[in-house]
């Protein structure tokens, strides 16, 4: 694999980058990026689309459809097993990828090599998944897909504390959230288009993802990390990858807890949309409505994201936006719980989109401000992102048990309770208002 060439940075900038990595924390401004902040702000949109289109199309539509095609009678249990195993591997993948990324020394910086490696391995795994025709084959390929793309996503998420000044992080987070949600929801639309040819859908996703992430790396070069001192590897430090002391870093703990609860509440319900539509609401052909639902969610997310991120920068506050987002997501779930109809589900997707967009626009900026050290930004963000992947790891099993025991209507009270609890978890944070 050939990495793109990188312009040589002035010596003073390289020295500043080394000093930042060695001494700074997440609440300090990094050196100005080689190509400037403005370019980075806009390129994060297609970069995030390149990752999150996978989660929207692969996890949300194509994989459950593929699993149902293998064994319709046992689709709920089989999908819970496959998605849970894959999410558990992804759970460990991001912190490990972050640790490796933090320690990487190359002329392309610490992040670019792993963004590229993760995207290429993920693409090859999607090609393998396209030709898998057994439960075991789908399980193995789907697990590699989730692990590989988390190896790309972890280093990509470290770009903000690495390169973006604090006063621009709300805007960067908003644009990042736009790319994330356009990718995830656009992925649902793409997935529904390829329901008639799942293999072709996987091939499309593989090509699109590699293209977007490659372009991001080419047009946003990072400083060389070759001269940054490398600390000796200690196995005990590796084991501590998955631990940040909540006593020493209470803000980190509360930010992690809030994100975990909100994601758990959201994905407990939306992660089962395909089956909710078919088995709870009674839609015979979900491909006819999923694009509309995706657009409704996208509209809600774009409205709240565009407003919330820059506004949080302007007022200098993050927590009120996160509180409001959690409440919106919880309230939205009342509609389908009360009325198991398509109009009620459409209301939920739009209102929950408003809430989740507000959350994505502000939470990432807040998270960047509670990171302990620039030496371990990617590792710590990998731990933070466990708060996103852990709910996805546990939600299929928990939600599957709830559906089997109480029916789909049992998902909504749990989703509401978790979302509202997520709102209250952010109030003890002191590093951000």
Coordinates of C-alpha atoms in Angstrom, one line a residue:
X1 CA 0.0 0.0 0.0
X2 CA 1.4 3.4 -1.0
X3 CA 0.8 6.3 1.3
X4 CA 0.4 9.8 -0.1
X5 CA 3.3 12.2 -0.1
X6 CA 3.4 14.9 2.6
X7 CA 4.6 18.4 2.4
X8 CA 7.5 19.2 4.7
X9 CA 6.4 21.3 7.7
X10 CA 8.6 24.1 9.1
X11 CA 10.9 22.9 11.9
X12 CA 9.3 25.2 14.4
X13 CA 5.9 23.6 13.7
X14 CA 7.3 20.1 14.0
X15 CA 8.9 21.1 17.4
X16 CA 5.6 22.5 18.5
X17 CA 3.9 19.3 17.6
X18 CA 6.4 17.2 19.5
X19 CA 6.0 19.5 22.6
X20 CA 2.2 19.2 22.3
X21 CA 2.3 15.4 22.3
X22 CA 4.7 15.3 25.2
X23 CA 3.1 17.9 27.5
X24 CA -0.5 18.8 26.6
X25 CA -4.0 17.6 27.6
X26 CA -7.3 17.6 25.9
X27 CA -8.3 21.1 27.1
X28 CA -5.3 22.7 25.4
X29 CA -5.0 24.0 21.8
X30 CA -2.8 21.9 19.4
X31 CA -0.5 23.3 16.7
X32 CA -2.2 24.6 13.5
X33 CA -2.7 21.7 11.0
X34 CA -0.4 21.7 8.0
X35 CA -3.2 22.6 5.6
X36 CA -5.1 24.7 8.1
X37 CA -8.2 24.1 10.2
X38 CA -10.8 25.1 7.6
X39 CA -9.9 22.3 5.2
X40 CA -9.9 19.8 8.0
X41 CA -13.4 21.0 9.1
X42 CA -14.9 20.2 5.7
X43 CA -13.0 17.0 5.0
X44 CA -14.2 15.3 8.2
X45 CA -17.7 15.1 6.7
X46 CA -16.8 12.6 3.8
X47 CA -14.3 10.9 6.1
X48 CA -16.9 10.1 8.7
X49 CA -19.4 9.2 5.9
X50 CA -16.8 6.6 4.7
X51 CA -16.9 4.8 8.1
X52 CA -20.5 5.3 9.2
X53 CA -22.1 4.3 5.9
X54 CA -20.9 0.9 6.9
X55 CA -22.7 0.9 10.2
X56 CA -25.9 2.2 8.6
X57 CA -26.0 -0.1 5.6
X58 CA -24.2 -3.2 6.9
X59 CA -25.4 -3.4 10.5
X60 CA -28.7 -1.7 10.0
X61 CA -30.1 -3.2 6.8
X62 CA -27.9 -5.7 4.8
X63 CA -26.7 -7.9 7.7
X64 CA -30.1 -8.5 9.3
X65 CA -31.6 -9.2 5.8
X66 CA -28.7 -11.6 5.0
X67 CA -29.3 -13.4 8.3
X68 CA -33.0 -13.6 7.7
X69 CA -32.3 -15.1 4.3
X70 CA -30.2 -17.8 5.9
X71 CA -32.7 -18.9 8.5
X72 CA -35.9 -16.9 8.8
X73 CA -37.3 -18.9 11.7
X74 CA -34.3 -18.1 13.9
X75 CA -33.4 -14.6 12.6
X76 CA -33.7 -12.8 15.9
X77 CA -31.5 -15.1 17.8
X78 CA -28.9 -15.5 15.0
X79 CA -28.7 -11.7 14.4
X80 CA -28.3 -11.2 18.2
X81 CA -25.4 -13.6 18.2
X82 CA -23.6 -12.2 15.1
X83 CA -24.0 -8.6 16.0
X84 CA -23.0 -9.2 19.7
X85 CA -19.9 -11.1 18.8
X86 CA -18.9 -8.5 16.2
X87 CA -19.5 -5.6 18.6
X88 CA -17.5 -7.3 21.4
X89 CA -14.5 -7.5 19.0
X90 CA -15.1 -3.9 18.0
X91 CA -15.3 -3.0 21.7
X92 CA -11.7 -4.0 22.2
X93 CA -10.6 -3.0 18.7
X94 CA -10.8 0.8 19.2
X95 CA -8.8 1.1 22.4
X96 CA -6.1 -1.3 21.0
X97 CA -6.0 0.6 17.7
X98 CA -5.8 3.8 19.7
X99 CA -2.9 2.5 21.7
X100 CA -1.0 1.3 18.6
X101 CA -1.8 4.6 16.8
X102 CA -0.5 6.7 19.8
X103 CA 2.8 4.8 19.6
X104 CA 3.2 4.9 15.8
X105 CA 6.1 6.8 14.5
X106 CA 6.1 7.5 10.8
X107 CA 6.5 10.4 8.3
X108 CA 2.8 10.3 7.8
X109 CA 2.0 10.9 11.5
X110 CA 0.4 8.7 14.1
X111 CA -3.1 8.3 12.5
X112 CA -2.9 8.0 8.7
X113 CA -1.3 4.5 8.5
X114 CA -4.1 2.9 10.6
X115 CA -6.9 4.8 9.0
X116 CA -5.7 3.3 5.7
X117 CA -5.0 -0.2 7.0
X118 CA -8.4 -0.4 8.8
X119 CA -10.3 0.7 5.7
X120 CA -8.5 -1.7 3.4
X121 CA -8.9 -4.7 5.6
X122 CA -12.6 -3.8 6.2
X123 CA -13.2 -3.5 2.5
X124 CA -11.7 -7.0 1.9
X125 CA -13.8 -8.4 4.7
X126 CA -17.0 -6.9 3.1
X127 CA -16.0 -8.7 -0.2
X128 CA -15.7 -11.9 1.8
X129 CA -19.1 -11.3 3.5
X130 CA -20.7 -10.8 0.0
X131 CA -19.9 -14.5 -0.8
X132 CA -20.6 -16.0 2.7
X133 CA -23.5 -18.4 2.6
X134 CA -23.5 -20.0 6.0
X135 CA -24.1 -18.8 9.6
X136 CA -20.4 -19.4 10.5
X137 CA -19.2 -17.7 7.4
X138 CA -21.3 -14.6 8.0
X139 CA -20.3 -14.6 11.7
X140 CA -16.6 -14.6 10.9
X141 CA -16.7 -12.1 8.1
X142 CA -19.0 -9.7 9.9
X143 CA -16.8 -9.8 13.0
X144 CA -13.7 -8.9 10.9
X145 CA -15.7 -6.1 9.2
X146 CA -16.6 -4.5 12.6
X147 CA -13.1 -4.9 14.0
X148 CA -11.3 -3.5 10.9
X149 CA -13.5 -0.4 10.6
X150 CA -13.1 0.3 14.3
X151 CA -9.3 0.2 13.7
X152 CA -9.9 3.0 11.2
X153 CA -12.5 4.9 13.2
X154 CA -10.4 5.0 16.4
X155 CA -7.4 7.0 14.9
X156 CA -9.8 9.1 12.9
X157 CA -11.6 10.2 16.0
X158 CA -8.3 11.5 17.5
X159 CA -8.0 14.1 14.7
X160 CA -10.0 16.6 16.7
X161 CA -7.9 16.8 19.9
X162 CA -4.8 16.4 17.7
X163 CA -5.4 19.3 15.4
X164 CA -8.5 21.4 16.2
X165 CA -8.4 24.4 18.6
X166 CA -10.9 24.4 21.5
X167 CA -12.9 27.3 20.2
X168 CA -13.6 25.5 16.9
X169 CA -14.4 22.1 18.4
X170 CA -18.1 22.6 18.6
X171 CA -18.2 23.4 14.9
X172 CA -15.9 20.6 14.1
X173 CA -18.0 18.2 16.2
X174 CA -21.1 19.4 14.3
X175 CA -19.6 18.8 10.9
X176 CA -18.2 15.5 12.1
X177 CA -21.7 14.6 13.3
X178 CA -23.2 15.6 10.0
X179 CA -20.8 13.2 8.3
X180 CA -21.5 10.5 10.9
X181 CA -25.3 10.7 10.6
X182 CA -25.4 11.3 6.8
X183 CA -23.2 8.2 6.5
X184 CA -25.3 6.2 8.9
X185 CA -28.7 7.2 7.6
X186 CA -27.5 7.4 4.0
X187 CA -26.3 3.9 4.7
X188 CA -29.8 2.8 5.5
X189 CA -31.0 4.2 2.2
X190 CA -28.2 2.5 0.3
X191 CA -28.8 -0.7 2.2
X192 CA -32.5 -0.7 1.3
X193 CA -31.6 0.0 -2.4
X194 CA -29.4 -3.1 -2.4
X195 CA -31.8 -5.4 -0.5
X196 CA -32.4 -7.2 -3.8
X197 CA -28.6 -7.8 -4.3
X198 CA -26.9 -7.8 -0.9
X199 CA -23.5 -8.9 -2.4
X200 CA -23.5 -5.8 -4.7
X201 CA -24.3 -3.6 -1.7
X202 CA -21.3 -4.9 0.2
X203 CA -19.0 -4.3 -2.8
X204 CA -20.3 -0.8 -3.2
X205 CA -19.7 -0.1 0.5
X206 CA -16.1 -1.4 0.3
X207 CA -15.2 0.8 -2.6
X208 CA -16.9 3.9 -1.2
X209 CA -15.3 3.6 2.2
X210 CA -11.7 3.1 0.9
X211 CA -12.2 6.1 -1.5
X212 CA -13.4 8.5 1.2
X213 CA -10.8 7.7 3.8
X214 CA -8.0 7.7 1.3
X215 CA -8.9 11.2 0.1
X216 CA -9.1 12.4 3.7
X217 CA -5.5 11.2 4.3
X218 CA -4.2 12.7 1.1
X219 CA -5.8 16.1 1.5
X220 CA -5.2 16.5 5.2
X221 CA -1.6 15.4 5.9
X222 CA -0.4 15.3 9.5
X223 CA 3.0 16.2 11.0
X224 CA 5.6 13.5 11.0
X225 CA 5.8 11.6 14.3
X226 CA 9.3 10.1 13.6
X227 CA 11.0 12.4 16.0
X228 CA 8.5 12.0 18.9
X229 CA 10.1 10.0 21.7
X230 CA 8.6 6.6 22.1
X231 CA 8.0 5.3 25.6
X232 CA 9.1 1.7 26.3
X233 CA 6.3 -0.8 25.9
X234 CA 5.1 -2.3 29.2
X235 CA 2.5 -5.1 29.2
X236 CA 0.9 -3.6 32.4
X237 CA 0.4 -0.3 30.5
X238 CA -1.3 -2.3 27.7
X239 CA -3.7 -3.9 30.1
X240 CA -4.5 -0.4 31.4
X241 CA -5.6 0.5 27.9
X242 CA -9.2 -0.2 28.9
X243 CA -9.1 1.7 32.2
X244 CA -9.1 5.4 33.1
X245 CA -9.1 6.0 36.8
X246 CA -12.5 7.6 37.7
X247 CA -11.1 9.0 40.9
X248 CA -8.2 10.8 39.2
X249 CA -10.3 11.8 36.1
X250 CA -13.9 12.1 37.3
X251 CA -14.9 14.3 34.3
X252 CA -13.8 11.5 32.0
X253 CA -15.9 9.0 34.0
X254 CA -19.1 11.1 33.9
X255 CA -18.7 11.8 30.2
X256 CA -18.2 8.1 29.5
X257 CA -21.2 7.2 31.6
X258 CA -23.5 9.8 29.9
X259 CA -22.5 8.6 26.4
X260 CA -23.0 5.0 27.3
X261 CA -26.5 5.5 28.7
X262 CA -27.7 7.7 25.7
X263 CA -26.3 5.3 23.1
X264 CA -27.8 2.3 25.0
X265 CA -31.2 4.0 25.0
X266 CA -31.0 4.9 21.3
X267 CA -29.7 1.7 19.9
X268 CA -31.9 -0.6 22.1
X269 CA -34.7 0.7 19.9
X270 CA -33.3 1.8 16.6
X271 CA -31.0 -1.2 16.3
X272 CA -34.1 -3.3 15.8
X273 CA -35.8 -1.0 13.3
X274 CA -35.8 -3.6 10.5
X275 CA -37.7 -6.2 12.7
X276 CA -39.8 -3.5 14.4
X277 CA -41.1 -2.5 11.0
X278 CA -41.9 -6.1 9.9
X279 CA -43.0 -7.7 13.1
X280 CA -44.3 -4.9 15.4
X281 CA -45.8 -2.4 12.9
X282 CA -46.6 -4.9 10.2
X283 CA -44.8 -3.5 7.1
X284 CA -44.5 -6.3 4.6
X285 CA -41.8 -4.7 2.5
X286 CA -39.6 -2.4 4.7
X287 CA -37.5 -1.4 1.7
X288 CA -40.4 0.9 0.6
X289 CA -40.4 2.9 3.8
X290 CA -36.8 2.8 5.1
X291 CA -35.6 5.5 2.7
X292 CA -38.3 7.8 3.9
X293 CA -37.5 7.1 7.5
X294 CA -33.8 7.7 6.8
X295 CA -34.6 11.1 5.3
X296 CA -36.8 12.1 8.2
X297 CA -34.1 11.2 10.7
X298 CA -31.5 12.9 8.6
X299 CA -33.6 16.1 8.5
X300 CA -34.0 16.1 12.2
X301 CA -30.2 15.5 12.7
X302 CA -29.1 18.1 10.2
X303 CA -31.4 20.8 11.8
X304 CA -30.2 20.2 15.3
X305 CA -26.5 19.6 14.4
X306 CA -26.1 22.7 12.3
X307 CA -27.6 24.8 15.1
X308 CA -26.2 23.1 18.2
X309 CA -22.5 22.8 17.4
X310 CA -21.7 26.4 16.5
X311 CA -24.1 27.7 19.1
X312 CA -22.3 25.7 21.8
X313 CA -19.1 27.3 20.7
X314 CA -20.7 30.8 20.8
X315 CA -22.2 30.4 24.3
X316 CA -19.3 28.3 25.6
X317 CA -21.5 25.7 27.1
X318 CA -21.9 22.0 26.3
X319 CA -23.9 20.3 29.0
X320 CA -27.3 22.0 28.4
X321 CA -27.3 20.7 24.9
X322 CA -26.5 17.2 25.9
X323 CA -29.2 17.3 28.5
X324 CA -31.8 18.5 26.0
X325 CA -30.7 15.8 23.5
X326 CA -31.2 13.0 25.9
X327 CA -34.6 14.2 26.9
X328 CA -35.7 14.5 23.2
X329 CA -34.6 11.0 22.4
X330 CA -36.5 9.6 25.4
X331 CA -39.7 11.5 24.7
X332 CA -39.6 10.5 21.0
X333 CA -39.9 6.8 22.0
X334 CA -43.3 7.4 23.6
X335 CA -44.9 7.7 20.1
X336 CA -44.5 4.1 18.9
X337 CA -44.9 2.7 22.4
X338 CA -48.4 4.2 22.5
X339 CA -49.2 3.7 18.9
X340 CA -47.6 0.8 16.9
X341 CA -48.2 2.5 13.5
X342 CA -46.0 3.8 10.7
X343 CA -46.9 7.5 11.4
X344 CA -45.9 7.1 15.0
X345 CA -42.6 5.5 14.0
X346 CA -42.1 8.4 11.6
X347 CA -42.6 10.9 14.4
X348 CA -40.1 9.0 16.6
X349 CA -37.5 8.9 13.9
X350 CA -37.7 12.7 13.3
X351 CA -37.8 13.8 16.9
X352 CA -35.1 11.2 18.0
X353 CA -33.1 12.6 15.0
X354 CA -33.3 16.0 16.5
X355 CA -32.1 14.8 19.8
X356 CA -29.3 12.5 18.5
X357 CA -28.1 15.2 16.2
X358 CA -27.8 17.7 19.0
X359 CA -26.0 15.1 21.1
X360 CA -23.5 14.2 18.3
X361 CA -22.8 17.9 17.6
X362 CA -21.8 18.7 21.2
X363 CA -20.8 15.4 22.9
X364 CA -17.6 14.9 20.8
X365 CA -16.4 18.4 21.7
X366 CA -17.1 17.8 25.4
X367 CA -15.3 14.5 25.3
X368 CA -12.2 16.0 23.7
X369 CA -11.9 18.4 26.6
X370 CA -11.8 15.7 29.3
X371 CA -8.9 13.7 27.8
X372 CA -6.0 13.4 30.2
X373 CA -2.9 13.5 27.9
X374 CA -2.0 14.1 24.2
X375 CA 0.3 11.1 24.4
X376 CA -2.8 8.9 24.6
X377 CA -5.5 10.8 22.8
X378 CA -6.4 7.9 20.5
X379 CA -6.3 5.3 23.2
X380 CA -8.4 7.4 25.6
X381 CA -10.9 8.1 22.8
X382 CA -10.9 4.4 22.1
X383 CA -12.0 3.9 25.7
X384 CA -14.5 6.7 25.3
X385 CA -15.9 5.0 22.2
X386 CA -16.5 1.9 24.2
X387 CA -19.4 4.0 25.4
X388 CA -20.7 3.8 21.8
X389 CA -19.8 0.3 21.0
X390 CA -20.6 -1.3 24.4
X391 CA -24.3 -0.5 24.0
X392 CA -24.2 -1.9 20.5
X393 CA -22.5 -5.0 21.9
X394 CA -25.1 -5.5 24.7
X395 CA -28.2 -4.1 23.0
X396 CA -28.8 -7.0 20.6
X397 CA -28.7 -9.6 23.4
X398 CA -30.7 -7.5 25.9
X399 CA -33.2 -6.3 23.3
X400 CA -33.5 -9.8 21.9
X401 CA -34.4 -11.2 25.3
X402 CA -36.9 -8.3 25.9
X403 CA -38.6 -9.0 22.6
X404 CA -38.8 -12.7 23.2
X405 CA -40.2 -12.1 26.7
X406 CA -42.4 -9.0 26.4
X407 CA -42.7 -8.3 22.7
X408 CA -41.3 -5.3 20.8
X409 CA -43.3 -2.9 23.0
X410 CA -41.0 -3.7 25.9
X411 CA -38.1 -2.0 24.2
X412 CA -39.5 1.5 24.5
X413 CA -39.7 2.0 28.3
X414 CA -36.1 0.7 28.6
X415 CA -34.9 3.1 25.8
X416 CA -36.7 6.0 27.5
X417 CA -35.2 5.3 30.9
X418 CA -31.6 4.9 29.6
X419 CA -31.8 8.1 27.6
X420 CA -33.0 10.3 30.4
X421 CA -30.4 8.8 32.8
X422 CA -27.8 9.8 30.2
X423 CA -28.9 13.4 30.5
X424 CA -28.3 13.5 34.3
X425 CA -24.9 11.8 34.1
X426 CA -23.2 14.8 32.4
X427 CA -24.0 17.4 35.1
X428 CA -21.0 16.6 37.5
X429 CA -18.5 17.3 34.7
X430 CA -16.3 20.4 35.6
X431 CA -14.0 20.7 32.6
X432 CA -16.9 22.0 30.5
X433 CA -20.0 24.0 31.4

